């Protein structure tokens, strides 16, 4: 047949699925704001200290609890640390732990859920009841107990948070795999003689990925919040490492003294970062939905 | 006298985030009381949007851009929402396609049918329920009194659709809009629902707008038909004239592309090349021009107005045709495989042999222990065989087990008992590597072209996957095969880099077909290969399948609910009913001399795109609904709906008996005498356990 007029009609070239999702994402103003905020905070926390040098390890009793002013734009805390520099340092740990914990949670959760969903039967029952049981134990309690038992470095803290945050992604991925495995393209791959491993790697995980990606953003937000709770309750990172939760916990006693600079800047940063993560997550979910709608 | 519904110059637009879809453009139509107007078109042509515009129920972003809609004396365009609410369900009512999602699962049938009466008539609960009883009785609901208290999930699809109709009729509307009222139903139920609608129109005298994609549905039930293409009405004529003396090439091609039972299946179906244009950016001239064989530059530049010699028959075409296509083209086979030689070489051994295959799905109770309380008898002892290069069609209503049988043949499902052997080897008993090797010879084509291709893979990867899995050829050779098959199924080479969502349904089905052929299987099972496609695309794919069957010489099993599709593609046809094979024969035998009453009824209920034949039908074929496959009727499973059933049918299961060469049927009281005996007893077997039935090969 002539190459100019294929019998089946020309292919209408639409952007690829991911590009379509990206376009939809970018058309969401709030999401772009959220993304900009996250990028800003990453730069602020990691590049900021290179430009704005402060002492964050040696206490200086001479300059404790200074109000914002020259030399200390956001004042100093009760140890004489510069508050702005401390927010940067605390932001570093918050973001590091947020990303790392969500990474751990996502990897465990995705594998757990995918195996459970694909295997079905008894394996599925056992794996999912384990998730149910863990979900029914107050999460904060376990984390608190563990956090006191182990030395609290950034790595340990993210491991602890991550090890208990994978339950939600495990459920999500299992649900997704359960619907995916009944889809015809999975049957088609079976008819071709595909092995189970190939099914999981080539078909199930790539198609469940959008759910996972959306969940990652919420996981990051959650991890940052948990870290803040822990810090606030006094189980945060070991001194002199800073975290926003520790800072808020310390500031608690000074609220009545009118030291507002110890509370509002760091609290504001926490709220803004978590909100930005959630905005990005919501927009990603919409964006992936669009891709499916215009299939 | 003014029309019950008059639409003048109506245009509807839907605003998307970046573009505007011109869903309906300058449409005129009018319906008088007691008249049924057909509105026919393919999916996406704007026919549903037209119906929704009339009711003011456009989706978000949709708005009426111009024109007028008059129900009686009342102008509907520009009415406030509160005013529209008074009209909706009262003067103008609608029946939706999907009764499953259109009924509220948490309310009883009685509440739902009486709701419009209470809203519009201010009736009391009691009065409204009385009215609900009345209309349920009117739409032919069996035991209407008892049905008032049941929930939608307790009813079958056909009964739910009757409830939908009852809701629409509860307030005696002047205008009824039926949007694909029978598309989701089986043919036997479809015939029942259509006759209910017809009967109601006669008795209640309302104006009905019947929106459908199926020419057969409108043929016998309408007085006029409007054909819609890409938001425009392209032809409007009295029903008989539309079928016998159409003037628009689209109407002509649409009718020519429908596979007909009586037609010769060595001829190709008329197909409309290409795919419908995008409604966000319609072509400037005639919208059908890019797909029309008669198109000239005039067509591409100027849109033809809707005009004609007389007011009754108008069409929008610069170069109209004269009546239907008389001669159909032959099927062009490029390089026929040496099927005949292969057939001879097979000497007596069947390529595929299914003996007494049984598959039952357990129904479990309890969340943890999952006790088995019953089983759904999907396939109950079916025996068929397939020879090299042969095509066997399997036809039956939904739930008859045809898909399960197909899945067992390709080894996706395992039979509970019986044997399925390809060249003497039982696939489902194999494991691991041997099974993987055996899969080479068995491929399947799925129904839904949207679900059968992995959305995350490019076409190249999709087509190469079978070769990669089976470790055939090196990378370069695989690439060459992929390109060759892509060309064979009529897709351009630039398709390789694209993802499935960038293709239309028909194109995806071509990709699925190419994938199934990639391994050069000995047997291909095609499960409802065209039922998800539009009529004009359907014929393209059917023609392609026929050509490729001949060129590749593989044997295939075609599964469909549509007897005409099956007959077009197959050498022999098996008719299934509730897990049993009830009749087996060549296409002509099944169609011309059916022996089983079910087969006959199935043929009768298929809506024909022929007004005279449709009107001549007096009976509606099969009464009642498909019994539950959990507790199938004893004896002959069809007896509960069979007009010829006697006591014996309940007591004793009929066996397949011979009615001619290659023709068998399982019935105690067949429509024609069986060979070798009057049919009191099967020739050699005694009536035994149900699983012994259906023993029938050469």
PDB file of N, CA and C in Angstrom, chain A residues 93-94 96-106 108 139-140 142-144 146-147 153-167 219-231 235-237:
ATOM      1  N   UNK A  93      17.942  19.070  57.748  1.00  0.00           N
ATOM      2  CA  UNK A  93      17.596  17.764  58.301  1.00  0.00           C
ATOM      3  C   UNK A  93      16.151  17.402  57.940  1.00  0.00           C
ATOM      4  N   UNK A  94      15.254  18.392  57.977  1.00  0.00           N
ATOM      5  CA  UNK A  94      13.855  18.096  57.658  1.00  0.00           C
ATOM      6  C   UNK A  94      13.736  17.544  56.246  1.00  0.00           C
ATOM      7  N   UNK A  96      16.167  16.292  54.320  1.00  0.00           N
ATOM      8  CA  UNK A  96      16.904  15.030  54.160  1.00  0.00           C
ATOM      9  C   UNK A  96      16.085  13.866  54.697  1.00  0.00           C
ATOM     10  N   UNK A  97      15.579  14.073  55.906  1.00  0.00           N
ATOM     11  CA  UNK A  97      14.813  12.981  56.510  1.00  0.00           C
ATOM     12  C   UNK A  97      13.522  12.754  55.729  1.00  0.00           C
ATOM     13  N   UNK A  98      12.899  13.860  55.300  1.00  0.00           N
ATOM     14  CA  UNK A  98      11.662  13.726  54.515  1.00  0.00           C
ATOM     15  C   UNK A  98      11.884  12.883  53.272  1.00  0.00           C
ATOM     16  N   UNK A  99      12.909  13.235  52.505  1.00  0.00           N
ATOM     17  CA  UNK A  99      13.149  12.503  51.252  1.00  0.00           C
ATOM     18  C   UNK A  99      13.585  11.076  51.537  1.00  0.00           C
ATOM     19  N   UNK A 100      14.478  10.913  52.486  1.00  0.00           N
ATOM     20  CA  UNK A 100      15.032   9.594  52.727  1.00  0.00           C
ATOM     21  C   UNK A 100      13.974   8.650  53.307  1.00  0.00           C
ATOM     22  N   UNK A 101      13.213   9.173  54.280  1.00  0.00           N
ATOM     23  CA  UNK A 101      12.190   8.326  54.895  1.00  0.00           C
ATOM     24  C   UNK A 101      11.144   7.936  53.858  1.00  0.00           C
ATOM     25  N   UNK A 102      10.748   8.884  53.000  1.00  0.00           N
ATOM     26  CA  UNK A 102       9.725   8.545  52.014  1.00  0.00           C
ATOM     27  C   UNK A 102      10.286   7.566  50.988  1.00  0.00           C
ATOM     28  N   UNK A 103      11.591   7.680  50.731  1.00  0.00           N
ATOM     29  CA  UNK A 103      12.204   6.726  49.806  1.00  0.00           C
ATOM     30  C   UNK A 103      12.127   5.308  50.374  1.00  0.00           C
ATOM     31  N   UNK A 104      12.519   5.184  51.645  1.00  0.00           N
ATOM     32  CA  UNK A 104      12.465   3.866  52.286  1.00  0.00           C
ATOM     33  C   UNK A 104      11.035   3.338  52.293  1.00  0.00           C
ATOM     34  N   UNK A 105      10.117   4.207  52.712  1.00  0.00           N
ATOM     35  CA  UNK A 105       8.719   3.781  52.810  1.00  0.00           C
ATOM     36  C   UNK A 105       8.190   3.349  51.444  1.00  0.00           C
ATOM     37  N   UNK A 106       8.556   4.096  50.421  1.00  0.00           N
ATOM     38  CA  UNK A 106       8.019   3.800  49.094  1.00  0.00           C
ATOM     39  C   UNK A 106       8.568   2.494  48.547  1.00  0.00           C
ATOM     40  N   UNK A 108       9.808  -0.118  50.234  1.00  0.00           N
ATOM     41  CA  UNK A 108       9.236  -1.265  50.959  1.00  0.00           C
ATOM     42  C   UNK A 108       7.765  -1.430  50.589  1.00  0.00           C
ATOM     43  N   UNK A 139       1.095   4.834  65.820  1.00  0.00           N
ATOM     44  CA  UNK A 139       2.332   4.998  65.116  1.00  0.00           C
ATOM     45  C   UNK A 139       3.331   5.815  65.918  1.00  0.00           C
ATOM     46  N   UNK A 140       2.824   6.903  66.480  1.00  0.00           N
ATOM     47  CA  UNK A 140       3.712   7.819  67.197  1.00  0.00           C
ATOM     48  C   UNK A 140       4.362   7.127  68.395  1.00  0.00           C
ATOM     49  N   UNK A 142       5.240   3.961  68.779  1.00  0.00           N
ATOM     50  CA  UNK A 142       6.376   3.125  68.396  1.00  0.00           C
ATOM     51  C   UNK A 142       7.576   3.985  68.047  1.00  0.00           C
ATOM     52  N   UNK A 143       7.319   4.995  67.271  1.00  0.00           N
ATOM     53  CA  UNK A 143       8.428   5.838  66.853  1.00  0.00           C
ATOM     54  C   UNK A 143       9.086   6.477  68.070  1.00  0.00           C
ATOM     55  N   UNK A 144       8.271   6.883  69.024  1.00  0.00           N
ATOM     56  CA  UNK A 144       8.830   7.501  70.227  1.00  0.00           C
ATOM     57  C   UNK A 144       9.709   6.514  70.984  1.00  0.00           C
ATOM     58  N   UNK A 146      11.198   3.822  69.880  1.00  0.00           N
ATOM     59  CA  UNK A 146      12.412   3.524  69.134  1.00  0.00           C
ATOM     60  C   UNK A 146      13.374   4.706  69.153  1.00  0.00           C
ATOM     61  N   UNK A 147      12.799   5.901  69.035  1.00  0.00           N
ATOM     62  CA  UNK A 147      13.651   7.085  68.963  1.00  0.00           C
ATOM     63  C   UNK A 147      14.452   7.268  70.253  1.00  0.00           C
ATOM     64  N   UNK A 153      20.476  10.004  64.838  1.00  0.00           N
ATOM     65  CA  UNK A 153      21.125  10.712  63.742  1.00  0.00           C
ATOM     66  C   UNK A 153      20.099  10.845  62.630  1.00  0.00           C
ATOM     67  N   UNK A 154      20.457  11.608  61.593  1.00  0.00           N
ATOM     68  CA  UNK A 154      19.537  11.796  60.472  1.00  0.00           C
ATOM     69  C   UNK A 154      19.187  10.447  59.857  1.00  0.00           C
ATOM     70  N   UNK A 155      20.198   9.602  59.704  1.00  0.00           N
ATOM     71  CA  UNK A 155      19.974   8.311  59.075  1.00  0.00           C
ATOM     72  C   UNK A 155      19.023   7.450  59.904  1.00  0.00           C
ATOM     73  N   UNK A 156      19.306   7.365  61.214  1.00  0.00           N
ATOM     74  CA  UNK A 156      18.455   6.538  62.083  1.00  0.00           C
ATOM     75  C   UNK A 156      17.024   7.035  62.078  1.00  0.00           C
ATOM     76  N   UNK A 157      16.927   8.348  62.212  1.00  0.00           N
ATOM     77  CA  UNK A 157      15.600   8.927  62.302  1.00  0.00           C
ATOM     78  C   UNK A 157      14.787   8.615  61.036  1.00  0.00           C
ATOM     79  N   UNK A 158      15.426   8.761  59.855  1.00  0.00           N
ATOM     80  CA  UNK A 158      14.659   8.489  58.631  1.00  0.00           C
ATOM     81  C   UNK A 158      14.337   7.017  58.526  1.00  0.00           C
ATOM     82  N   UNK A 159      15.261   6.175  58.987  1.00  0.00           N
ATOM     83  CA  UNK A 159      14.994   4.741  58.950  1.00  0.00           C
ATOM     84  C   UNK A 159      13.770   4.413  59.800  1.00  0.00           C
ATOM     85  N   UNK A 160      13.734   4.997  60.994  1.00  0.00           N
ATOM     86  CA  UNK A 160      12.616   4.714  61.892  1.00  0.00           C
ATOM     87  C   UNK A 160      11.302   5.214  61.298  1.00  0.00           C
ATOM     88  N   UNK A 161      11.325   6.441  60.811  1.00  0.00           N
ATOM     89  CA  UNK A 161      10.090   6.989  60.226  1.00  0.00           C
ATOM     90  C   UNK A 161       9.699   6.181  58.989  1.00  0.00           C
ATOM     91  N   UNK A 162      10.704   5.898  58.150  1.00  0.00           N
ATOM     92  CA  UNK A 162      10.433   5.168  56.908  1.00  0.00           C
ATOM     93  C   UNK A 162       9.885   3.785  57.169  1.00  0.00           C
ATOM     94  N   UNK A 163      10.440   3.111  58.193  1.00  0.00           N
ATOM     95  CA  UNK A 163      10.033   1.735  58.453  1.00  0.00           C
ATOM     96  C   UNK A 163       8.583   1.632  58.913  1.00  0.00           C
ATOM     97  N   UNK A 164       8.030   2.752  59.347  1.00  0.00           N
ATOM     98  CA  UNK A 164       6.631   2.678  59.757  1.00  0.00           C
ATOM     99  C   UNK A 164       5.695   3.428  58.822  1.00  0.00           C
ATOM    100  N   UNK A 165       6.268   4.051  57.799  1.00  0.00           N
ATOM    101  CA  UNK A 165       5.425   4.833  56.900  1.00  0.00           C
ATOM    102  C   UNK A 165       5.090   4.082  55.619  1.00  0.00           C
ATOM    103  N   UNK A 166       5.575   2.837  55.496  1.00  0.00           N
ATOM    104  CA  UNK A 166       5.366   2.145  54.217  1.00  0.00           C
ATOM    105  C   UNK A 166       3.990   1.492  54.136  1.00  0.00           C
ATOM    106  N   UNK A 167       3.247   1.540  55.236  1.00  0.00           N
ATOM    107  CA  UNK A 167       1.971   0.811  55.258  1.00  0.00           C
ATOM    108  C   UNK A 167       0.978   1.365  54.244  1.00  0.00           C
ATOM    109  N   UNK A 219       4.175  11.493  51.499  1.00  0.00           N
ATOM    110  CA  UNK A 219       5.084  10.867  52.456  1.00  0.00           C
ATOM    111  C   UNK A 219       6.117  11.857  52.958  1.00  0.00           C
ATOM    112  N   UNK A 220       6.641  12.655  52.053  1.00  0.00           N
ATOM    113  CA  UNK A 220       7.647  13.641  52.458  1.00  0.00           C
ATOM    114  C   UNK A 220       7.023  14.594  53.473  1.00  0.00           C
ATOM    115  N   UNK A 221       5.847  15.087  53.149  1.00  0.00           N
ATOM    116  CA  UNK A 221       5.172  16.018  54.046  1.00  0.00           C
ATOM    117  C   UNK A 221       4.957  15.368  55.411  1.00  0.00           C
ATOM    118  N   UNK A 222       4.498  14.123  55.374  1.00  0.00           N
ATOM    119  CA  UNK A 222       4.239  13.410  56.631  1.00  0.00           C
ATOM    120  C   UNK A 222       5.513  13.243  57.446  1.00  0.00           C
ATOM    121  N   UNK A 223       6.597  12.850  56.771  1.00  0.00           N
ATOM    122  CA  UNK A 223       7.851  12.600  57.473  1.00  0.00           C
ATOM    123  C   UNK A 223       8.342  13.883  58.135  1.00  0.00           C
ATOM    124  N   UNK A 224       8.214  14.996  57.424  1.00  0.00           N
ATOM    125  CA  UNK A 224       8.657  16.270  58.003  1.00  0.00           C
ATOM    126  C   UNK A 224       7.828  16.594  59.245  1.00  0.00           C
ATOM    127  N   UNK A 225       6.528  16.320  59.156  1.00  0.00           N
ATOM    128  CA  UNK A 225       5.655  16.590  60.298  1.00  0.00           C
ATOM    129  C   UNK A 225       5.993  15.694  61.482  1.00  0.00           C
ATOM    130  N   UNK A 226       6.207  14.413  61.202  1.00  0.00           N
ATOM    131  CA  UNK A 226       6.537  13.474  62.280  1.00  0.00           C
ATOM    132  C   UNK A 226       7.821  13.895  62.966  1.00  0.00           C
ATOM    133  N   UNK A 227       8.774  14.245  62.142  1.00  0.00           N
ATOM    134  CA  UNK A 227      10.050  14.702  62.688  1.00  0.00           C
ATOM    135  C   UNK A 227       9.819  15.899  63.599  1.00  0.00           C
ATOM    136  N   UNK A 228       8.934  16.785  63.168  1.00  0.00           N
ATOM    137  CA  UNK A 228       8.630  17.965  63.970  1.00  0.00           C
ATOM    138  C   UNK A 228       7.971  17.565  65.286  1.00  0.00           C
ATOM    139  N   UNK A 229       7.038  16.618  65.241  1.00  0.00           N
ATOM    140  CA  UNK A 229       6.405  16.146  66.477  1.00  0.00           C
ATOM    141  C   UNK A 229       7.451  15.601  67.423  1.00  0.00           C
ATOM    142  N   UNK A 230       8.307  14.734  66.857  1.00  0.00           N
ATOM    143  CA  UNK A 230       9.336  14.103  67.693  1.00  0.00           C
ATOM    144  C   UNK A 230      10.211  15.154  68.334  1.00  0.00           C
ATOM    145  N   UNK A 231      10.641  16.098  67.529  1.00  0.00           N
ATOM    146  CA  UNK A 231      11.489  17.159  68.040  1.00  0.00           C
ATOM    147  C   UNK A 231      10.792  17.939  69.136  1.00  0.00           C
ATOM    148  N   UNK A 235      12.237  14.219  71.499  1.00  0.00           N
ATOM    149  CA  UNK A 235      12.909  12.995  71.037  1.00  0.00           C
ATOM    150  C   UNK A 235      13.562  13.211  69.678  1.00  0.00           C
ATOM    151  N   UNK A 236      13.933  14.441  69.420  1.00  0.00           N
ATOM    152  CA  UNK A 236      14.451  14.750  68.092  1.00  0.00           C
ATOM    153  C   UNK A 236      15.902  14.361  67.932  1.00  0.00           C
ATOM    154  N   UNK A 237      16.550  15.048  67.030  1.00  0.00           N
ATOM    155  CA  UNK A 237      17.944  14.758  66.741  1.00  0.00           C
ATOM    156  C   UNK A 237      18.801  15.166  67.926  1.00  0.00           C
TER     157      UNK A 237
END
